[in-house]
Coordinates of C-alpha atoms and ligand atoms in Angstrom, one line a residue:
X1 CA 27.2 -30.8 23.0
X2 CA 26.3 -27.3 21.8
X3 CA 24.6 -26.9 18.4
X4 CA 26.1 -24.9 16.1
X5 CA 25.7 -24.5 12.4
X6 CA 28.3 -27.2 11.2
X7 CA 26.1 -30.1 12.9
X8 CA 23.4 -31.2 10.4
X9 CA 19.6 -30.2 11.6
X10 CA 18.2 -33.5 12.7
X11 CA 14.8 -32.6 12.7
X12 CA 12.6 -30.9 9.7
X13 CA 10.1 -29.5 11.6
X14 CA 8.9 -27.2 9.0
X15 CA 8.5 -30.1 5.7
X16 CA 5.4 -30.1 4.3
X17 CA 4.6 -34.0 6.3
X18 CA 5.3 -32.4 9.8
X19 CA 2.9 -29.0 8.9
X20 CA 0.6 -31.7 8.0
X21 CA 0.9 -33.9 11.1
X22 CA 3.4 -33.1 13.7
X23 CA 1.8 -35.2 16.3
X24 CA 4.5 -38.6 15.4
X25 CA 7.5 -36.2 15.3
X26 CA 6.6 -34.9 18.8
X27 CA 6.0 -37.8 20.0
X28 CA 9.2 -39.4 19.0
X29 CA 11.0 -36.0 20.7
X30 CA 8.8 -36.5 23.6
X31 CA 10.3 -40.0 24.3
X32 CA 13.4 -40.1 22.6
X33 CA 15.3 -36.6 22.2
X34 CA 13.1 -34.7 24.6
X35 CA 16.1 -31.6 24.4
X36 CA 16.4 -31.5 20.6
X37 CA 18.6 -29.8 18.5
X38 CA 17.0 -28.5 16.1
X39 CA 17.9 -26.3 12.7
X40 CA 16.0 -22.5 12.2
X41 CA 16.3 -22.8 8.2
X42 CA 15.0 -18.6 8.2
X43 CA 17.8 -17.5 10.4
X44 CA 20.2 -20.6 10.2
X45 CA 20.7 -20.9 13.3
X46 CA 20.3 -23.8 15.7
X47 CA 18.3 -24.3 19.1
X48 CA 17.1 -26.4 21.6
X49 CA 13.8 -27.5 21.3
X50 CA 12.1 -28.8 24.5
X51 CA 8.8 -30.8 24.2
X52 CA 7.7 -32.6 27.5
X53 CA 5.3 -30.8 29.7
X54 CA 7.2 -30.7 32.8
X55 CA 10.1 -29.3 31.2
X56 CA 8.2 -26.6 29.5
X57 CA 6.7 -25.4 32.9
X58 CA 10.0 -25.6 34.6
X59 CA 11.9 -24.1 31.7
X60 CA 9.3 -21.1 31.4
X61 CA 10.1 -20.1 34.9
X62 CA 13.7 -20.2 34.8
X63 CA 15.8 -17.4 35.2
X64 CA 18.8 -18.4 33.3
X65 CA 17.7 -17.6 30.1
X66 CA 16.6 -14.2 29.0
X67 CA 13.9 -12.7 26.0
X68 CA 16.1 -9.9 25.9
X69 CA 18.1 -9.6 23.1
X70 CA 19.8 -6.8 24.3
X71 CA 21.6 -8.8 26.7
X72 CA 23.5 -10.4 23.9
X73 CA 27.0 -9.5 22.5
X74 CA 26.1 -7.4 19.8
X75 CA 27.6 -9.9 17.0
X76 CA 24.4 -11.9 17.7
X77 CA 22.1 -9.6 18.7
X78 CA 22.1 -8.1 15.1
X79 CA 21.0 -12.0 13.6
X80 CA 17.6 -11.9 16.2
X81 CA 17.0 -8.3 16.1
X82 CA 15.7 -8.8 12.5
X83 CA 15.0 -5.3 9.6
X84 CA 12.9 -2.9 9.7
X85 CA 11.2 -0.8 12.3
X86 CA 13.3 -1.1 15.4
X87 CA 11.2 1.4 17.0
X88 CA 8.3 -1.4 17.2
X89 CA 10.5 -3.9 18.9
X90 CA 10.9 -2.6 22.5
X91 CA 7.6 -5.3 23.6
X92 CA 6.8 -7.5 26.5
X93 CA 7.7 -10.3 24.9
X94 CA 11.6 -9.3 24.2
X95 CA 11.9 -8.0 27.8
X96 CA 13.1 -9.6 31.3
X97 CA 11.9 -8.3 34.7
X98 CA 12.3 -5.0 36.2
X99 CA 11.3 -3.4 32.7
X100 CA 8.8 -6.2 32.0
X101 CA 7.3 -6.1 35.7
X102 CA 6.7 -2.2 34.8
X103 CA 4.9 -2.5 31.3
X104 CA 2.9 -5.4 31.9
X105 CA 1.7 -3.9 35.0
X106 CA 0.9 -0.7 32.9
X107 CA -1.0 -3.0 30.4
X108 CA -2.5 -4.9 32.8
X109 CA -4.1 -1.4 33.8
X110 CA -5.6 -0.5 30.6
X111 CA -6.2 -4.2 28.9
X112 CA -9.2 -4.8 31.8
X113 CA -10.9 -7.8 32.4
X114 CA -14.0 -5.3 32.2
X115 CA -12.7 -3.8 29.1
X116 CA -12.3 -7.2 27.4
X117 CA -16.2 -7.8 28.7
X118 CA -17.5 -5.0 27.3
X119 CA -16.8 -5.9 23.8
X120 CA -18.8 -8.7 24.0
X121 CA -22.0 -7.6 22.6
X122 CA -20.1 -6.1 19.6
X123 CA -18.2 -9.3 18.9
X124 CA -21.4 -11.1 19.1
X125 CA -22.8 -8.9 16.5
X126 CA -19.9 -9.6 14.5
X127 CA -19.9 -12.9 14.5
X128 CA -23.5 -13.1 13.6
X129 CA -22.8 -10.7 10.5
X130 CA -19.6 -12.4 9.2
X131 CA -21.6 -16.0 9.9
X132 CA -24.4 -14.7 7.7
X133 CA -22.5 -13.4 4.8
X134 CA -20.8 -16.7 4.4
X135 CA -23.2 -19.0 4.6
X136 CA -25.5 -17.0 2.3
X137 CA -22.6 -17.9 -0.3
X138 CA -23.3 -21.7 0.4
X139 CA -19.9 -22.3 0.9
X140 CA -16.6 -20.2 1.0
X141 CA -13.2 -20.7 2.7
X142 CA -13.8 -20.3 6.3
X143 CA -10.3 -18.6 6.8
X144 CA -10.9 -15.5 4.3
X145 CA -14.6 -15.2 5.5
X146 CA -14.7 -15.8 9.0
X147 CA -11.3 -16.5 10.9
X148 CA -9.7 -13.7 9.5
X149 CA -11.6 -10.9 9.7
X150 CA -12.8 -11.0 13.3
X151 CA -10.1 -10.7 15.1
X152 CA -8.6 -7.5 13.1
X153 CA -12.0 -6.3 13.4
X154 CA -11.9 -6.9 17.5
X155 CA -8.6 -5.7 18.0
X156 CA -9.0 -2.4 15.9
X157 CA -12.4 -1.8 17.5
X158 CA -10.2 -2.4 20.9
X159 CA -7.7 0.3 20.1
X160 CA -9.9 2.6 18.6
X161 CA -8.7 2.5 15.7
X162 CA -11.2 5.0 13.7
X163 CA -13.8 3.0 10.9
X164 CA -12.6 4.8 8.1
X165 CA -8.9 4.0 8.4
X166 CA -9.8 0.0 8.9
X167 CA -9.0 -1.2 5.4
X168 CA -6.1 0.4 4.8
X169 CA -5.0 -1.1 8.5
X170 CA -5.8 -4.2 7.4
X171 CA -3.7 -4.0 4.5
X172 CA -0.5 -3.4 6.6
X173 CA -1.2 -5.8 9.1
X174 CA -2.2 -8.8 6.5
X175 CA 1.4 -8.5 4.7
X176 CA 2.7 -10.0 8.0
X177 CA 0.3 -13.0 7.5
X178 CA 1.3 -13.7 3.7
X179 CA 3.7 -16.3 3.3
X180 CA 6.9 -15.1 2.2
X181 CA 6.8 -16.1 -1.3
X182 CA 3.5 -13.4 -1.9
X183 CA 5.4 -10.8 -0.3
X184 CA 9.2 -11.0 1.2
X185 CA 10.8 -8.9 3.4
X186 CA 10.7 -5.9 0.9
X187 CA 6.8 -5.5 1.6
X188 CA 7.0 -6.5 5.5
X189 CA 9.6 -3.7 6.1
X190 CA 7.4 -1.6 4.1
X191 CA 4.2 -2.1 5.7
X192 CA 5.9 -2.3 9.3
X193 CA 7.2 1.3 8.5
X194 CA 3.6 2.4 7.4
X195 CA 1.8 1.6 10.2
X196 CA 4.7 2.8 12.6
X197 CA 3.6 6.2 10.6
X198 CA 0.0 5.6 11.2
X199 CA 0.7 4.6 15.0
X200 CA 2.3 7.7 15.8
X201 CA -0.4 9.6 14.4
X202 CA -3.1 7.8 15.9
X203 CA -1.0 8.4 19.5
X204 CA -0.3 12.0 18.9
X205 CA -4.8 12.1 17.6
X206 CA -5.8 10.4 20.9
X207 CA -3.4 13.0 23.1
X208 CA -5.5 15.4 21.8
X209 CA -8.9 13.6 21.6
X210 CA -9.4 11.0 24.1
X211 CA -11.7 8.2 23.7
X212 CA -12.8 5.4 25.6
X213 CA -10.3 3.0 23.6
X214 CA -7.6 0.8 24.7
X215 CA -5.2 3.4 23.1
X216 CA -6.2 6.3 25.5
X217 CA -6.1 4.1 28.9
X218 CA -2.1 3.2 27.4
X219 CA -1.5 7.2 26.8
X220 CA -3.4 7.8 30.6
X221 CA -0.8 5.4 32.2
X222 CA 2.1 6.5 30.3
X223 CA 1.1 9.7 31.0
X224 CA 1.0 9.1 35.6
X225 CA 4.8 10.3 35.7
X226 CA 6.5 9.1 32.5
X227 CA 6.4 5.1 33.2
X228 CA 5.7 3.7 29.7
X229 CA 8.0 5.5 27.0
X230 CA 6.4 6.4 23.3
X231 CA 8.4 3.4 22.2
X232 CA 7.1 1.0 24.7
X233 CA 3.6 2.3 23.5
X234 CA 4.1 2.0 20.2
X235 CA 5.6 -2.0 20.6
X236 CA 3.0 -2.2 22.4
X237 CA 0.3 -1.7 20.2
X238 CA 2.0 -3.4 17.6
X239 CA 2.2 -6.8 19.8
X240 CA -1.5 -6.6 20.4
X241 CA -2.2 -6.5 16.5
X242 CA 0.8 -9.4 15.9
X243 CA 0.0 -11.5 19.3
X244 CA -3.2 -11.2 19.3
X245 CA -4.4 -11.5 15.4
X246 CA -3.1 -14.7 13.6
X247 CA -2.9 -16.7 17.0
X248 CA -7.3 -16.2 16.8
X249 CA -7.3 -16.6 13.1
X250 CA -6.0 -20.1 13.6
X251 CA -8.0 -21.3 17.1
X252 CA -10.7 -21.2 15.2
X253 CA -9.9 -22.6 11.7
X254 CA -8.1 -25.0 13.0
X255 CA -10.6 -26.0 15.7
X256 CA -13.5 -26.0 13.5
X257 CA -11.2 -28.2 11.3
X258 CA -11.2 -30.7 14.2
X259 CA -14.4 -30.6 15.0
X260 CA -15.6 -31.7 11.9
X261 CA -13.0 -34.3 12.0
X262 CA -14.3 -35.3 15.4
X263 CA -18.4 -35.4 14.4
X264 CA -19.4 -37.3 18.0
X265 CA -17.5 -34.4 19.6
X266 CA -19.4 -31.6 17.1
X267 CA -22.9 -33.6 18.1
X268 CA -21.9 -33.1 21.9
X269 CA -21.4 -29.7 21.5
X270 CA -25.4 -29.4 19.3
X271 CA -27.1 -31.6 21.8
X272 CA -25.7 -29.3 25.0
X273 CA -23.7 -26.1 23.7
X274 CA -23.2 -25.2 27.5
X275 CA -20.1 -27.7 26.7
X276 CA -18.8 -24.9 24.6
X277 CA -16.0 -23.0 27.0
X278 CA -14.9 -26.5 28.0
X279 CA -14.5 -27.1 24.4
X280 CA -12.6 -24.3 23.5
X281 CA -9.8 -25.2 26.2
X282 CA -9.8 -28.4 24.6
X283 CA -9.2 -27.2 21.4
X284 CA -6.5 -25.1 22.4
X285 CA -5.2 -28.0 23.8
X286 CA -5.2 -30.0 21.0
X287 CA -4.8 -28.0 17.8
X288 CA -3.7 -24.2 19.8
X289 CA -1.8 -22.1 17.2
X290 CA 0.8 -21.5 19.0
X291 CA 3.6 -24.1 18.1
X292 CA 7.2 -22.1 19.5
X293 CA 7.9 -20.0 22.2
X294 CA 9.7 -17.3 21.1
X295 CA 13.5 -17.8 21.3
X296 CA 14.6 -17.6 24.9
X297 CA 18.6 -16.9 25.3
X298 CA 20.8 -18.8 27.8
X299 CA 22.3 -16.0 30.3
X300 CA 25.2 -19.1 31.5
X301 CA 26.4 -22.4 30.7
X302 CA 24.0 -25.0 32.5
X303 CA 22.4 -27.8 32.1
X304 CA 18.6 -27.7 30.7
X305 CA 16.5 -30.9 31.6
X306 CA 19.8 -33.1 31.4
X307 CA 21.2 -31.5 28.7
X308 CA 24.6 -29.0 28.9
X309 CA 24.4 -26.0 27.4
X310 CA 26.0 -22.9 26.5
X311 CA 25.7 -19.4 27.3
X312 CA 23.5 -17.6 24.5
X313 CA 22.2 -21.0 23.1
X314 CA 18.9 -20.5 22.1
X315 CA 15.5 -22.5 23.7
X316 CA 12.2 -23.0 22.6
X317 CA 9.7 -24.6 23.8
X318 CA 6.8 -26.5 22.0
X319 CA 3.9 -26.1 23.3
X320 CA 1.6 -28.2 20.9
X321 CA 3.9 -31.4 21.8
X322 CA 3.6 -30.4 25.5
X323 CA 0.3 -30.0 24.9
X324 CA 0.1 -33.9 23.9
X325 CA 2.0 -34.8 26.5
X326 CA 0.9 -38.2 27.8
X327 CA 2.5 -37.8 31.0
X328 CA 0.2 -34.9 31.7
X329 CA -3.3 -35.3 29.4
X330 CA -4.5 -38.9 29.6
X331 CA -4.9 -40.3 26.2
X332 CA -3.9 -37.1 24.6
X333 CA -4.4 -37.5 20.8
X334 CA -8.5 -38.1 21.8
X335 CA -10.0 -34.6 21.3
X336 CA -12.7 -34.7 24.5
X337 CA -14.3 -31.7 24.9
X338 CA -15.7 -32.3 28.1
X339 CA -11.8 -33.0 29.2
X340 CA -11.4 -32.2 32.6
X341 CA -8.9 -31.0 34.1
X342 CA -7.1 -29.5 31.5
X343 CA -4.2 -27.7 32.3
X344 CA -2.8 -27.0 29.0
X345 CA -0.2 -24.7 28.1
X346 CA -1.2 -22.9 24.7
X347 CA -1.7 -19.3 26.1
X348 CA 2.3 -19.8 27.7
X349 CA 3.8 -20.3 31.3
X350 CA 5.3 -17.6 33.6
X351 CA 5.5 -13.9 33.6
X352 CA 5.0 -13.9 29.6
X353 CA 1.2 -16.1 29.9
X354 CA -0.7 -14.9 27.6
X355 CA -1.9 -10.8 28.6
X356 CA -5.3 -11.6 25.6
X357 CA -6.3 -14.7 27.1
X358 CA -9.7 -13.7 28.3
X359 CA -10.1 -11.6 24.8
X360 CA -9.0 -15.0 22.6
X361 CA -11.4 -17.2 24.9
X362 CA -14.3 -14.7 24.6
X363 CA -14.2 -14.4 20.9
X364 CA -13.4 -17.9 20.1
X365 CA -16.4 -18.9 22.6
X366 CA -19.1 -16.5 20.8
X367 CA -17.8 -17.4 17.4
X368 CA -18.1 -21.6 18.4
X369 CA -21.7 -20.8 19.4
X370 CA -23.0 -19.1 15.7
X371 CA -21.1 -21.4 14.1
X372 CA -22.9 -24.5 16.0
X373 CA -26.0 -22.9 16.5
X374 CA -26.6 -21.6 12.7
X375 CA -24.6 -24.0 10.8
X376 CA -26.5 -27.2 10.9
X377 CA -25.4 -28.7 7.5
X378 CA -21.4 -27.2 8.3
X379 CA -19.1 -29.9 6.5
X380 CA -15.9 -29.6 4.7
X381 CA -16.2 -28.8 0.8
X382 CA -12.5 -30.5 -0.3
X383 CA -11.5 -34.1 1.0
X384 CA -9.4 -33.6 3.9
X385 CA -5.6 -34.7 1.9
X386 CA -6.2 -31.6 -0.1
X387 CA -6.1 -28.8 3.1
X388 CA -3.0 -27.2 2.7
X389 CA -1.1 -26.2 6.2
X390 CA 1.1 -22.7 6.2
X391 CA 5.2 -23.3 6.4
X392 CA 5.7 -21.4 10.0
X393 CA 6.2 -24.0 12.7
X394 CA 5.8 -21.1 15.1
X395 CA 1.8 -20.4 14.5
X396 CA 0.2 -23.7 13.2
X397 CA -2.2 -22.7 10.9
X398 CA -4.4 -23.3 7.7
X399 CA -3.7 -21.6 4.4
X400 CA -7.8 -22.0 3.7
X401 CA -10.3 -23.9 4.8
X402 CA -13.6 -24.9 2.5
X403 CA -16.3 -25.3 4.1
X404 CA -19.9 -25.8 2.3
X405 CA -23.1 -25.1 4.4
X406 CA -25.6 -26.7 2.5
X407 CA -27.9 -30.0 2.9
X408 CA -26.1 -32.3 1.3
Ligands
LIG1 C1 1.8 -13.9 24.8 C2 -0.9 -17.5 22.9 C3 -4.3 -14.4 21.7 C4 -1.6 -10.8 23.5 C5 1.4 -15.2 24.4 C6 2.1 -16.4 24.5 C7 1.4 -17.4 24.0 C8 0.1 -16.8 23.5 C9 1.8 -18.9 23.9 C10 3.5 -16.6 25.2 C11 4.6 -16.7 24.1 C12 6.0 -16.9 24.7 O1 6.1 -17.2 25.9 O2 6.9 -16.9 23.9 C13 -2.0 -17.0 22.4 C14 -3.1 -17.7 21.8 C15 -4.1 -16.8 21.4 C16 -3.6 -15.5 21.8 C17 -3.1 -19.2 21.6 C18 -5.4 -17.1 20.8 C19 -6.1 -18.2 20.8 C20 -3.9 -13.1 22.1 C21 -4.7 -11.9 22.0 C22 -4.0 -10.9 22.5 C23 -2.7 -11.5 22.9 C24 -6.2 -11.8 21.5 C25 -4.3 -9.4 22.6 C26 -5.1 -8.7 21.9 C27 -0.5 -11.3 24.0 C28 0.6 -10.6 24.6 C29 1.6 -11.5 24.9 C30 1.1 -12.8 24.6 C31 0.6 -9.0 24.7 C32 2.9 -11.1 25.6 C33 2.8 -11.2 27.1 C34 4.1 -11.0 27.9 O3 5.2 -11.2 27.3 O4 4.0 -10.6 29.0 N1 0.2 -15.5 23.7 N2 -2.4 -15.6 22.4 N3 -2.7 -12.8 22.7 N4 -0.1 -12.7 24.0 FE1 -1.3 -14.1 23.3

């Protein structure tokens, strides 16, 4: 049967309990209801939430559903297409092939494996700076210290965006972070038409003045014969900040989280921190911040993994349940960082995987090694009832995260 707003959401996957611990609710889907329906209390809307691992690879890869709004009959495409700046919203990860064959190519150009290597001296740095600072305060909340400000710190140094506008970019990109009842819509809409303002004066700047920045490869391809529109540039540029900013924040709060939970695993990783890449996919594995696809929109009426349904139902997939997906991970609630193999799914399937990968590995391996390597005494400063998880079910994260560094 198709979902629709009259039949009652079965499953809260956004109550306080789930944010908490999702891992029984998935696993109940996984055997049980393993094609959900499921109720978006934002947009009121219902969906089909997949949670198996097999049907999330298949699913990824199949061309009856579509990212693209557009394709939508405009009734519907207004409730997805959301406020604000519509000129941001032309990004990989609303498009279909050919138009997401072309751009992804295009960024594929710019967004180097070499350019992602070169940073890596600078983000060792960092880590080494924002490390010391904290610990010098004996303890602090890892999040606001740590998590937080590397990536926005990576990803403007990435882009190029000039030192002295920095703060105030961080201002307009953190109001996307803060849960709605800090901000509301009012102050995203605001900020999202700020730094479209900034964007377009950082473009027009780096037309003028080139520099080696990830901004200025975008504007060279754009420029070989028109490929790449100013509006594709500009989403763009705002999908690297959104994609690629609270998705880091939360690998590595919410892996440190488990690896203080996990102490034998933490002792592994001091006696022989050559484990640490290994440990990284692991934690991405088990606590990645990515708990939703984004919607994807049936083109027909079909049936999905057993289950009719209709055109321009929406799917997700889960890709933390997947992730704990027996079928796939043997004994998958046991956080093993020497797991191997470990084919998990938290950077995506298909022509969408994830274009930062390499970036979110390299940063979140560097910042695994301070944290190990100078932390000796690192334990958590509130008893572990008391951490408070944020309300998306899209990005699993931590509101904060005390952490004390002293002997005890
Ligand atoms: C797409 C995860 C970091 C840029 C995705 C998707 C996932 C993901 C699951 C696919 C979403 C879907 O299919 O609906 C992650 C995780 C990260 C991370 C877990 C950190 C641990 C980054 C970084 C960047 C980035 C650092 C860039 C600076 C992107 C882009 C896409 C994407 C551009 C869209 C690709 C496309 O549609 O072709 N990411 N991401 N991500 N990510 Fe990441």
């Amino acid at each position: 049967m198709t979902p629709d707003a009259s039949t009652a959401p079965s499953y809260d996957l956004w109550a306080p309990q789930v944010r908490a611990n999702p891992f029984p609710l998935y696993q109940y889907l996984r055997e049980k209801d393993p094609v959900a329906r499921v109720m978006d209390p934002h947009r009121q809307m219902p969906f089909w939430l997949l949670t198996r691992y097999r049907d999330v690879v298949e699913t990824a890869k199949d061309p009856r559903l579509t990212n693209d709004v557009e394709k939508l009959p405009e009734e519907l495409r207004k409730k997805f297409r959301g406020g604000g700046a519509q000129t941001l919203n032309r990004h990989l990860l609303v498009m279909d092939p050919p138009d997401h064959t072309r751009v992804r190519s295009l960024a594929t150009q710019a967004f180097t494996p070499r350019r992602v290597e070169a940073l890596r001296p600078r983000i060792t740095a960092l880590c080494a700076e924002l490390l010391e600072s904290m610990k010098a305060r004996g303890s602090a909340d890892f999040v606001e210290a740590f998590a937080f400000p590397l990536p926005i710190t990576v990803i403007s140094e990435l882009l190029g965006v000039p030192l002295e506008d920095r703060a105030q970019f961080r201002t307009w990109i953190e109001v996307f972070f803060t849960p709605p009842a800090q901000g509301g819509m009012e102050r995203i809409r605001e900020s999202l038409d700020r730094l479209l303002a900034y964007l377009e004066g950082f473009i027009e700047l780096r037309r003028r003045q080139p520099q080696e920045d990830l901004v200025t490869a975008l504007l060279a391809v754009e420029e070989q014969g028109d490929r790449l529109s100013t509006r594709e540039l500009l989403s763009m540029i705002y999908l690297l900040l959104v994609a690629g900013h609270e998705t880091t924040v939360h690998v590595l709060s919410n892996g440190t989280l488990e690896l203080l939970r996990h102490p034998d695993q933490l002792q592994l990783l001091r006696e022989d921190p050559s484990l640490i890449p290994s440990a990284v996919e692991e934690l991405l594995r088990f606590c990645g911040p990515v708990e939703l696809t984004m919607g994807r929109f049936a083109l027909e009426d079909f049936e999905l993994c057993g289950q009719p349904i209709k055109a321009h139902d929406v799917v997700r997939m889960n890709i933390l349940a997947a992730n704990h997906d027996a079928e796939q991970f043997p004994d998958p609630e046991r956080l093993d960082v020497k797991r191997s193999p470990n084919k998990h799914l938290a950077f995506g399937q298909g022509i969408h995987f994830c274009l930062g990968s390499n970036l979110a590995k390299l940063e979140a391996t560097l910042a695994f090694e301070v944290i190990i390597e100078r932390l000796p005494h690192l334990r958590l400063a509130v008893p572990p009832e008391q951490l408070q998880w944020r309300s998306s079910a899209q990005v699993r994260g931590l509101m904060r995260l005390p952490l004390s560094f002293e002997a005890p």
